[in-house]
Amino acid sequence: MFEIIPYTRRNHISSYNPFREMDEFERNFFNGGFFGNNALAEFRTDITDTGDAYLLEADLPGFAKEDIHLDVNGDVLTVRAERRSSHEDKNDQNQVIRCERSYGSYSRNYDISGVNVDGITAKYENGVLKLHLPKKQATVSNTRTLMIE
């Protein structure tokens, strides 16, 4: 499905302003156009099937290991990371002029209904969280067909 966007006519000859275009580029670059409105609100992950397990790799650059929390509730794995602002603690000699880095709490939920929860392991290195999620063993049904005599 596509959206019809109205086209506004304007006289390009008389309204061309290169400074307006540069201002608009800068505004879009720093206010969401390039980095997104909340760049880390949904951190990026790759999930790979390795045969007997899944490998989940999440990009979490700039986070301390202590600020990353993993919670399992039923069949849901929650990966949560929190980044605190350090610019509020600056004194008068070291004032922050512009702060563009994101601060806040970021989380994602994953369905782990096919995962052996007791075997999950996690490792955080170089800004990448790696979770080894072993698959549940297929249970063999104890059913059989009986012959009637």
Short mmCIF file of N, CA and C in Angstrom, two decimals:
data_model
loop_
_atom_site.label_atom_id
_atom_site.label_comp_id
_atom_site.label_asym_id
_atom_site.label_seq_id
_atom_site.Cartn_x
_atom_site.Cartn_y
_atom_site.Cartn_z
N MET A 1 0.84 -1.17 0.00
CA MET A 1 0.00 0.00 0.00
C MET A 1 0.89 1.24 0.00
N PHE A 2 0.48 2.24 -0.72
CA PHE A 2 1.26 3.46 -0.77
C PHE A 2 0.41 4.63 -0.30
N GLU A 3 1.07 5.66 0.06
CA GLU A 3 0.39 6.85 0.56
C GLU A 3 0.57 7.97 -0.45
N ILE A 4 -0.51 8.68 -0.73
CA ILE A 4 -0.44 9.80 -1.65
C ILE A 4 -0.04 11.03 -0.87
N ILE A 5 1.05 11.64 -1.27
CA ILE A 5 1.54 12.83 -0.60
C ILE A 5 1.26 14.02 -1.49
N PRO A 6 0.58 15.03 -0.97
CA PRO A 6 0.28 16.20 -1.81
C PRO A 6 1.55 16.92 -2.23
N TYR A 7 1.56 17.35 -3.46
CA TYR A 7 2.69 18.08 -4.01
C TYR A 7 2.39 19.56 -3.94
N THR A 8 3.26 20.31 -3.33
CA THR A 8 3.07 21.75 -3.22
C THR A 8 3.91 22.42 -4.29
N ARG A 9 3.26 23.22 -5.10
CA ARG A 9 3.98 23.94 -6.14
C ARG A 9 4.59 25.20 -5.55
N ARG A 10 5.77 25.49 -6.02
CA ARG A 10 6.38 26.75 -5.64
C ARG A 10 7.35 27.15 -6.74
N ASN A 11 7.60 28.39 -6.80
CA ASN A 11 8.49 28.92 -7.81
C ASN A 11 9.92 28.71 -7.34
N HIS A 12 10.61 27.73 -7.93
CA HIS A 12 11.96 27.39 -7.49
C HIS A 12 12.97 28.49 -7.79
N ILE A 13 12.70 29.28 -8.79
CA ILE A 13 13.65 30.33 -9.16
C ILE A 13 13.71 31.42 -8.10
N SER A 14 12.56 31.86 -7.65
CA SER A 14 12.57 32.97 -6.71
C SER A 14 12.68 32.51 -5.25
N SER A 15 12.42 31.22 -4.94
CA SER A 15 12.44 30.79 -3.55
C SER A 15 13.68 29.98 -3.19
N TYR A 16 14.63 29.84 -4.08
CA TYR A 16 15.83 29.05 -3.77
C TYR A 16 16.68 29.77 -2.74
N ASN A 17 16.99 29.05 -1.66
CA ASN A 17 17.80 29.61 -0.60
C ASN A 17 18.73 28.51 -0.11
N PRO A 18 20.00 28.53 -0.50
CA PRO A 18 20.91 27.45 -0.10
C PRO A 18 21.11 27.37 1.40
N PHE A 19 21.00 28.48 2.11
CA PHE A 19 21.17 28.46 3.57
C PHE A 19 20.01 27.75 4.24
N ARG A 20 18.80 27.91 3.69
CA ARG A 20 17.64 27.21 4.25
C ARG A 20 17.82 25.70 4.09
N GLU A 21 18.33 25.28 2.93
CA GLU A 21 18.55 23.86 2.71
C GLU A 21 19.60 23.30 3.66
N MET A 22 20.66 24.06 3.92
CA MET A 22 21.69 23.61 4.87
C MET A 22 21.12 23.56 6.29
N ASP A 23 20.31 24.55 6.67
CA ASP A 23 19.67 24.53 7.99
C ASP A 23 18.76 23.32 8.13
N GLU A 24 18.00 23.03 7.08
CA GLU A 24 17.10 21.89 7.12
C GLU A 24 17.88 20.57 7.21
N PHE A 25 18.97 20.48 6.46
CA PHE A 25 19.83 19.29 6.53
C PHE A 25 20.37 19.09 7.94
N GLU A 26 20.89 20.15 8.55
CA GLU A 26 21.44 20.06 9.91
C GLU A 26 20.36 19.68 10.91
N ARG A 27 19.19 20.29 10.78
CA ARG A 27 18.09 20.01 11.70
C ARG A 27 17.68 18.54 11.59
N ASN A 28 17.55 18.03 10.37
CA ASN A 28 17.18 16.62 10.18
C ASN A 28 18.27 15.67 10.65
N PHE A 29 19.51 16.05 10.44
CA PHE A 29 20.63 15.19 10.84
C PHE A 29 20.68 15.01 12.35
N PHE A 30 20.52 16.10 13.11
CA PHE A 30 20.65 16.02 14.56
C PHE A 30 19.34 15.75 15.28
N ASN A 31 18.21 15.95 14.66
CA ASN A 31 16.93 15.79 15.35
C ASN A 31 16.11 14.63 14.85
N GLY A 32 16.75 13.57 14.44
CA GLY A 32 15.99 12.38 14.13
C GLY A 32 16.07 11.90 12.71
N GLY A 33 16.44 12.72 11.77
CA GLY A 33 16.46 12.27 10.39
C GLY A 33 17.53 11.22 10.15
N PHE A 34 18.70 11.40 10.68
CA PHE A 34 19.80 10.45 10.45
C PHE A 34 19.86 9.41 11.55
N PHE A 35 19.81 9.84 12.80
CA PHE A 35 19.96 8.93 13.93
C PHE A 35 18.66 8.29 14.35
N GLY A 36 17.53 8.76 13.86
CA GLY A 36 16.23 8.28 14.31
C GLY A 36 15.80 9.07 15.52
N ASN A 37 14.51 9.08 15.78
CA ASN A 37 14.01 9.87 16.91
C ASN A 37 14.52 9.34 18.24
N ASN A 38 14.71 8.05 18.33
CA ASN A 38 15.23 7.45 19.55
C ASN A 38 16.09 6.29 19.10
N ALA A 39 17.31 6.58 18.73
CA ALA A 39 18.16 5.63 18.00
C ALA A 39 18.31 4.30 18.72
N LEU A 40 18.34 4.28 20.03
CA LEU A 40 18.55 3.03 20.75
C LEU A 40 17.27 2.46 21.33
N ALA A 41 16.12 3.09 21.05
CA ALA A 41 14.88 2.60 21.62
C ALA A 41 14.67 1.12 21.29
N GLU A 42 15.04 0.73 20.09
CA GLU A 42 15.05 -0.67 19.72
C GLU A 42 16.43 -0.99 19.19
N PHE A 43 17.29 -1.46 20.06
CA PHE A 43 18.64 -1.80 19.62
C PHE A 43 18.55 -2.97 18.64
N ARG A 44 19.51 -3.04 17.77
CA ARG A 44 19.51 -4.02 16.69
C ARG A 44 20.03 -5.37 17.16
N THR A 45 19.37 -6.44 16.69
CA THR A 45 19.81 -7.78 17.05
C THR A 45 19.85 -8.68 15.81
N ASP A 46 20.73 -9.66 15.86
CA ASP A 46 20.78 -10.73 14.87
C ASP A 46 20.52 -12.03 15.62
N ILE A 47 19.69 -12.88 15.06
CA ILE A 47 19.43 -14.19 15.66
C ILE A 47 19.77 -15.25 14.62
N THR A 48 20.67 -16.15 15.00
CA THR A 48 21.16 -17.18 14.09
C THR A 48 20.81 -18.55 14.65
N ASP A 49 20.32 -19.43 13.78
CA ASP A 49 20.05 -20.81 14.16
C ASP A 49 21.33 -21.61 13.91
N THR A 50 21.94 -22.12 14.99
CA THR A 50 23.20 -22.87 14.87
C THR A 50 22.98 -24.38 14.88
N GLY A 51 21.77 -24.81 14.74
CA GLY A 51 21.45 -26.24 14.75
C GLY A 51 20.81 -26.67 16.05
N ASP A 52 21.62 -26.78 17.10
CA ASP A 52 21.09 -27.19 18.40
C ASP A 52 20.81 -26.01 19.32
N ALA A 53 21.05 -24.80 18.84
CA ALA A 53 20.84 -23.60 19.66
C ALA A 53 20.60 -22.40 18.75
N TYR A 54 20.21 -21.30 19.38
CA TYR A 54 20.11 -20.01 18.70
C TYR A 54 21.20 -19.12 19.28
N LEU A 55 21.74 -18.26 18.45
CA LEU A 55 22.70 -17.25 18.89
C LEU A 55 22.07 -15.89 18.67
N LEU A 56 21.84 -15.16 19.75
CA LEU A 56 21.29 -13.82 19.68
C LEU A 56 22.42 -12.84 19.95
N GLU A 57 22.66 -11.93 19.01
CA GLU A 57 23.68 -10.91 19.16
C GLU A 57 23.00 -9.56 19.12
N ALA A 58 23.18 -8.77 20.18
CA ALA A 58 22.55 -7.46 20.28
C ALA A 58 23.62 -6.38 20.37
N ASP A 59 23.50 -5.36 19.53
CA ASP A 59 24.44 -4.24 19.57
C ASP A 59 24.04 -3.29 20.69
N LEU A 60 24.92 -3.18 21.68
CA LEU A 60 24.69 -2.29 22.82
C LEU A 60 25.97 -1.51 23.11
N PRO A 61 26.46 -0.74 22.15
CA PRO A 61 27.72 -0.01 22.38
C PRO A 61 27.56 1.08 23.42
N GLY A 62 28.59 1.26 24.21
CA GLY A 62 28.59 2.33 25.20
C GLY A 62 27.93 2.00 26.52
N PHE A 63 27.43 0.78 26.67
CA PHE A 63 26.80 0.38 27.93
C PHE A 63 27.82 -0.35 28.79
N ALA A 64 27.73 -0.13 30.08
CA ALA A 64 28.52 -0.92 31.03
C ALA A 64 27.79 -2.24 31.23
N LYS A 65 28.56 -3.30 31.46
CA LYS A 65 27.98 -4.63 31.65
C LYS A 65 26.97 -4.62 32.80
N GLU A 66 27.24 -3.83 33.82
CA GLU A 66 26.36 -3.76 34.99
C GLU A 66 25.02 -3.10 34.67
N ASP A 67 24.94 -2.38 33.56
CA ASP A 67 23.70 -1.68 33.19
C ASP A 67 22.83 -2.48 32.24
N ILE A 68 23.23 -3.72 31.95
CA ILE A 68 22.45 -4.60 31.07
C ILE A 68 21.80 -5.67 31.94
N HIS A 69 20.50 -5.84 31.79
CA HIS A 69 19.75 -6.80 32.61
C HIS A 69 18.99 -7.77 31.70
N LEU A 70 19.06 -9.04 32.04
CA LEU A 70 18.37 -10.09 31.32
C LEU A 70 17.37 -10.74 32.26
N ASP A 71 16.11 -10.77 31.87
CA ASP A 71 15.06 -11.36 32.69
C ASP A 71 14.26 -12.35 31.87
N VAL A 72 13.94 -13.49 32.49
CA VAL A 72 13.09 -14.50 31.87
C VAL A 72 11.82 -14.59 32.69
N ASN A 73 10.69 -14.42 32.01
CA ASN A 73 9.39 -14.53 32.66
C ASN A 73 8.53 -15.42 31.77
N GLY A 74 8.39 -16.68 32.17
CA GLY A 74 7.66 -17.63 31.34
C GLY A 74 8.43 -17.90 30.06
N ASP A 75 7.80 -17.64 28.94
CA ASP A 75 8.43 -17.85 27.63
C ASP A 75 8.91 -16.54 27.01
N VAL A 76 9.16 -15.53 27.84
CA VAL A 76 9.59 -14.22 27.34
C VAL A 76 10.93 -13.84 27.96
N LEU A 77 11.90 -13.56 27.09
CA LEU A 77 13.21 -13.05 27.52
C LEU A 77 13.19 -11.54 27.29
N THR A 78 13.52 -10.77 28.32
CA THR A 78 13.61 -9.33 28.20
C THR A 78 15.06 -8.91 28.36
N VAL A 79 15.56 -8.18 27.37
CA VAL A 79 16.90 -7.60 27.42
C VAL A 79 16.69 -6.11 27.64
N ARG A 80 17.22 -5.61 28.75
CA ARG A 80 17.04 -4.21 29.12
C ARG A 80 18.39 -3.59 29.42
N ALA A 81 18.60 -2.40 28.90
CA ALA A 81 19.85 -1.68 29.16
C ALA A 81 19.51 -0.25 29.53
N GLU A 82 20.29 0.29 30.46
CA GLU A 82 20.04 1.66 30.92
C GLU A 82 21.33 2.45 30.86
N ARG A 83 21.23 3.61 30.23
CA ARG A 83 22.38 4.52 30.14
C ARG A 83 22.00 5.78 30.90
N ARG A 84 22.87 6.16 31.81
CA ARG A 84 22.63 7.34 32.64
C ARG A 84 23.39 8.53 32.08
N SER A 85 22.82 9.69 32.29
CA SER A 85 23.46 10.93 31.82
C SER A 85 24.54 11.34 32.80
N SER A 86 25.71 11.68 32.26
CA SER A 86 26.79 12.14 33.12
C SER A 86 26.99 13.65 33.02
N HIS A 87 26.33 14.30 32.08
CA HIS A 87 26.55 15.73 31.90
C HIS A 87 25.92 16.56 33.00
N GLU A 88 25.00 16.00 33.77
CA GLU A 88 24.36 16.76 34.85
C GLU A 88 25.31 16.98 36.03
N ASP A 89 26.39 16.20 36.12
CA ASP A 89 27.31 16.30 37.23
C ASP A 89 28.48 17.26 36.96
N LYS A 90 28.47 17.95 35.85
CA LYS A 90 29.59 18.84 35.51
C LYS A 90 29.54 20.10 36.37
N ASN A 91 30.72 20.62 36.66
CA ASN A 91 30.78 21.86 37.42
C ASN A 91 30.82 23.06 36.47
N ASP A 92 30.96 24.27 37.00
CA ASP A 92 30.92 25.48 36.18
C ASP A 92 32.07 25.57 35.19
N GLN A 93 33.21 24.98 35.49
CA GLN A 93 34.35 25.05 34.59
C GLN A 93 34.23 24.07 33.42
N ASN A 94 33.39 23.07 33.54
CA ASN A 94 33.27 22.04 32.51
C ASN A 94 31.81 21.90 32.09
N GLN A 95 31.26 22.94 31.51
CA GLN A 95 29.86 22.95 31.13
C GLN A 95 29.64 22.23 29.82
N VAL A 96 28.51 21.57 29.70
CA VAL A 96 28.14 20.91 28.46
C VAL A 96 27.42 21.94 27.59
N ILE A 97 27.87 22.08 26.36
CA ILE A 97 27.27 23.03 25.44
C ILE A 97 26.14 22.37 24.65
N ARG A 98 26.37 21.16 24.19
CA ARG A 98 25.36 20.42 23.44
C ARG A 98 25.48 18.95 23.78
N CYS A 99 24.37 18.32 24.10
CA CYS A 99 24.37 16.90 24.45
C CYS A 99 23.47 16.17 23.45
N GLU A 100 24.04 15.33 22.59
CA GLU A 100 23.30 14.62 21.56
C GLU A 100 23.23 13.12 21.81
N ARG A 101 23.98 12.63 22.77
CA ARG A 101 23.95 11.20 23.04
C ARG A 101 22.67 10.84 23.76
N SER A 102 22.16 9.65 23.46
CA SER A 102 20.91 9.20 24.04
C SER A 102 21.12 8.65 25.45
N TYR A 103 20.22 8.98 26.33
CA TYR A 103 20.22 8.47 27.69
C TYR A 103 18.84 7.95 27.99
N GLY A 104 18.77 6.90 28.73
CA GLY A 104 17.48 6.36 29.10
C GLY A 104 17.54 4.85 29.20
N SER A 105 16.36 4.25 29.22
CA SER A 105 16.23 2.81 29.35
C SER A 105 15.73 2.25 28.03
N TYR A 106 16.35 1.17 27.58
CA TYR A 106 16.01 0.56 26.31
C TYR A 106 15.76 -0.91 26.55
N SER A 107 14.72 -1.47 25.94
CA SER A 107 14.46 -2.89 26.16
C SER A 107 13.78 -3.52 24.95
N ARG A 108 13.95 -4.83 24.86
CA ARG A 108 13.27 -5.64 23.84
C ARG A 108 12.89 -6.97 24.45
N ASN A 109 11.78 -7.53 23.97
CA ASN A 109 11.30 -8.82 24.42
C ASN A 109 11.43 -9.84 23.30
N TYR A 110 11.75 -11.09 23.68
CA TYR A 110 11.91 -12.17 22.71
C TYR A 110 11.14 -13.39 23.18
N ASP A 111 10.48 -14.06 22.25
CA ASP A 111 9.77 -15.30 22.54
C ASP A 111 10.79 -16.43 22.61
N ILE A 112 10.88 -17.07 23.75
CA ILE A 112 11.85 -18.17 23.92
C ILE A 112 11.12 -19.47 24.26
N SER A 113 9.93 -19.66 23.69
CA SER A 113 9.16 -20.86 24.00
C SER A 113 9.86 -22.13 23.53
N GLY A 114 10.75 -22.06 22.54
CA GLY A 114 11.46 -23.24 22.07
C GLY A 114 12.86 -23.36 22.63
N VAL A 115 13.13 -22.65 23.74
CA VAL A 115 14.49 -22.60 24.30
C VAL A 115 14.53 -23.28 25.66
N ASN A 116 15.62 -24.01 25.92
CA ASN A 116 15.88 -24.59 27.23
C ASN A 116 16.42 -23.47 28.12
N VAL A 117 15.58 -22.91 28.96
CA VAL A 117 15.91 -21.74 29.76
C VAL A 117 17.08 -21.99 30.69
N ASP A 118 17.21 -23.20 31.21
CA ASP A 118 18.29 -23.50 32.15
C ASP A 118 19.67 -23.48 31.51
N GLY A 119 19.74 -23.58 30.19
CA GLY A 119 21.03 -23.62 29.51
C GLY A 119 21.46 -22.30 28.88
N ILE A 120 20.70 -21.23 29.09
CA ILE A 120 21.04 -19.94 28.47
C ILE A 120 22.32 -19.39 29.09
N THR A 121 23.24 -18.94 28.24
CA THR A 121 24.45 -18.26 28.71
C THR A 121 24.56 -16.92 28.00
N ALA A 122 25.20 -15.96 28.68
CA ALA A 122 25.34 -14.61 28.13
C ALA A 122 26.77 -14.13 28.27
N LYS A 123 27.19 -13.34 27.27
CA LYS A 123 28.53 -12.77 27.26
C LYS A 123 28.43 -11.37 26.65
N TYR A 124 29.11 -10.40 27.26
CA TYR A 124 29.11 -9.03 26.74
C TYR A 124 30.55 -8.61 26.49
N GLU A 125 30.83 -8.28 25.22
CA GLU A 125 32.20 -7.95 24.85
C GLU A 125 32.19 -6.97 23.68
N ASN A 126 32.98 -5.91 23.80
CA ASN A 126 33.12 -4.91 22.73
C ASN A 126 31.79 -4.35 22.25
N GLY A 127 30.88 -4.12 23.17
CA GLY A 127 29.60 -3.50 22.83
C GLY A 127 28.57 -4.44 22.23
N VAL A 128 28.86 -5.75 22.22
CA VAL A 128 27.93 -6.73 21.66
C VAL A 128 27.56 -7.74 22.75
N LEU A 129 26.26 -7.88 23.00
CA LEU A 129 25.76 -8.89 23.92
C LEU A 129 25.47 -10.15 23.12
N LYS A 130 26.05 -11.28 23.54
CA LYS A 130 25.84 -12.55 22.86
C LYS A 130 25.15 -13.51 23.82
N LEU A 131 24.01 -14.03 23.39
CA LEU A 131 23.26 -14.99 24.18
C LEU A 131 23.23 -16.32 23.44
N HIS A 132 23.64 -17.37 24.12
CA HIS A 132 23.56 -18.73 23.59
C HIS A 132 22.27 -19.33 24.15
N LEU A 133 21.33 -19.63 23.27
CA LEU A 133 20.01 -20.10 23.67
C LEU A 133 19.81 -21.53 23.15
N PRO A 134 20.10 -22.54 23.97
CA PRO A 134 19.96 -23.93 23.50
C PRO A 134 18.49 -24.27 23.27
N LYS A 135 18.24 -25.01 22.20
CA LYS A 135 16.87 -25.41 21.87
C LYS A 135 16.41 -26.50 22.83
N LYS A 136 15.10 -26.53 23.05
CA LYS A 136 14.51 -27.62 23.83
C LYS A 136 14.61 -28.90 23.02
N GLN A 137 14.87 -29.98 23.72
CA GLN A 137 14.91 -31.28 23.06
C GLN A 137 13.48 -31.69 22.70
N ALA A 138 13.33 -32.20 21.51
CA ALA A 138 12.01 -32.66 21.09
C ALA A 138 11.61 -33.85 21.95
N THR A 139 10.43 -33.78 22.51
CA THR A 139 9.97 -34.89 23.36
C THR A 139 9.29 -35.93 22.48
N VAL A 140 9.66 -37.16 22.71
CA VAL A 140 9.07 -38.26 21.95
C VAL A 140 7.78 -38.66 22.65
N SER A 141 6.76 -38.70 21.89
CA SER A 141 5.46 -39.05 22.44
C SER A 141 5.42 -40.53 22.78
N ASN A 142 4.82 -40.85 23.91
CA ASN A 142 4.70 -42.25 24.34
C ASN A 142 3.40 -42.85 23.83
N THR A 143 3.07 -42.57 22.60
CA THR A 143 1.84 -43.14 22.04
C THR A 143 2.20 -44.30 21.13
N ARG A 144 1.29 -45.24 21.03
CA ARG A 144 1.47 -46.36 20.11
C ARG A 144 0.09 -46.88 19.72
N THR A 145 0.08 -47.57 18.65
CA THR A 145 -1.17 -48.13 18.16
C THR A 145 -1.31 -49.55 18.70
N LEU A 146 -2.45 -49.85 19.23
CA LEU A 146 -2.71 -51.19 19.76
C LEU A 146 -3.56 -51.97 18.77
N MET A 147 -3.24 -53.23 18.62
CA MET A 147 -4.01 -54.10 17.73
C MET A 147 -5.16 -54.72 18.51
N ILE A 148 -6.27 -54.82 17.88
CA ILE A 148 -7.43 -55.42 18.51
C ILE A 148 -7.45 -56.91 18.17
N GLU A 149 -7.62 -57.79 19.17
CA GLU A 149 -7.65 -59.25 18.93
C GLU A 149 -9.03 -59.71 18.57
#
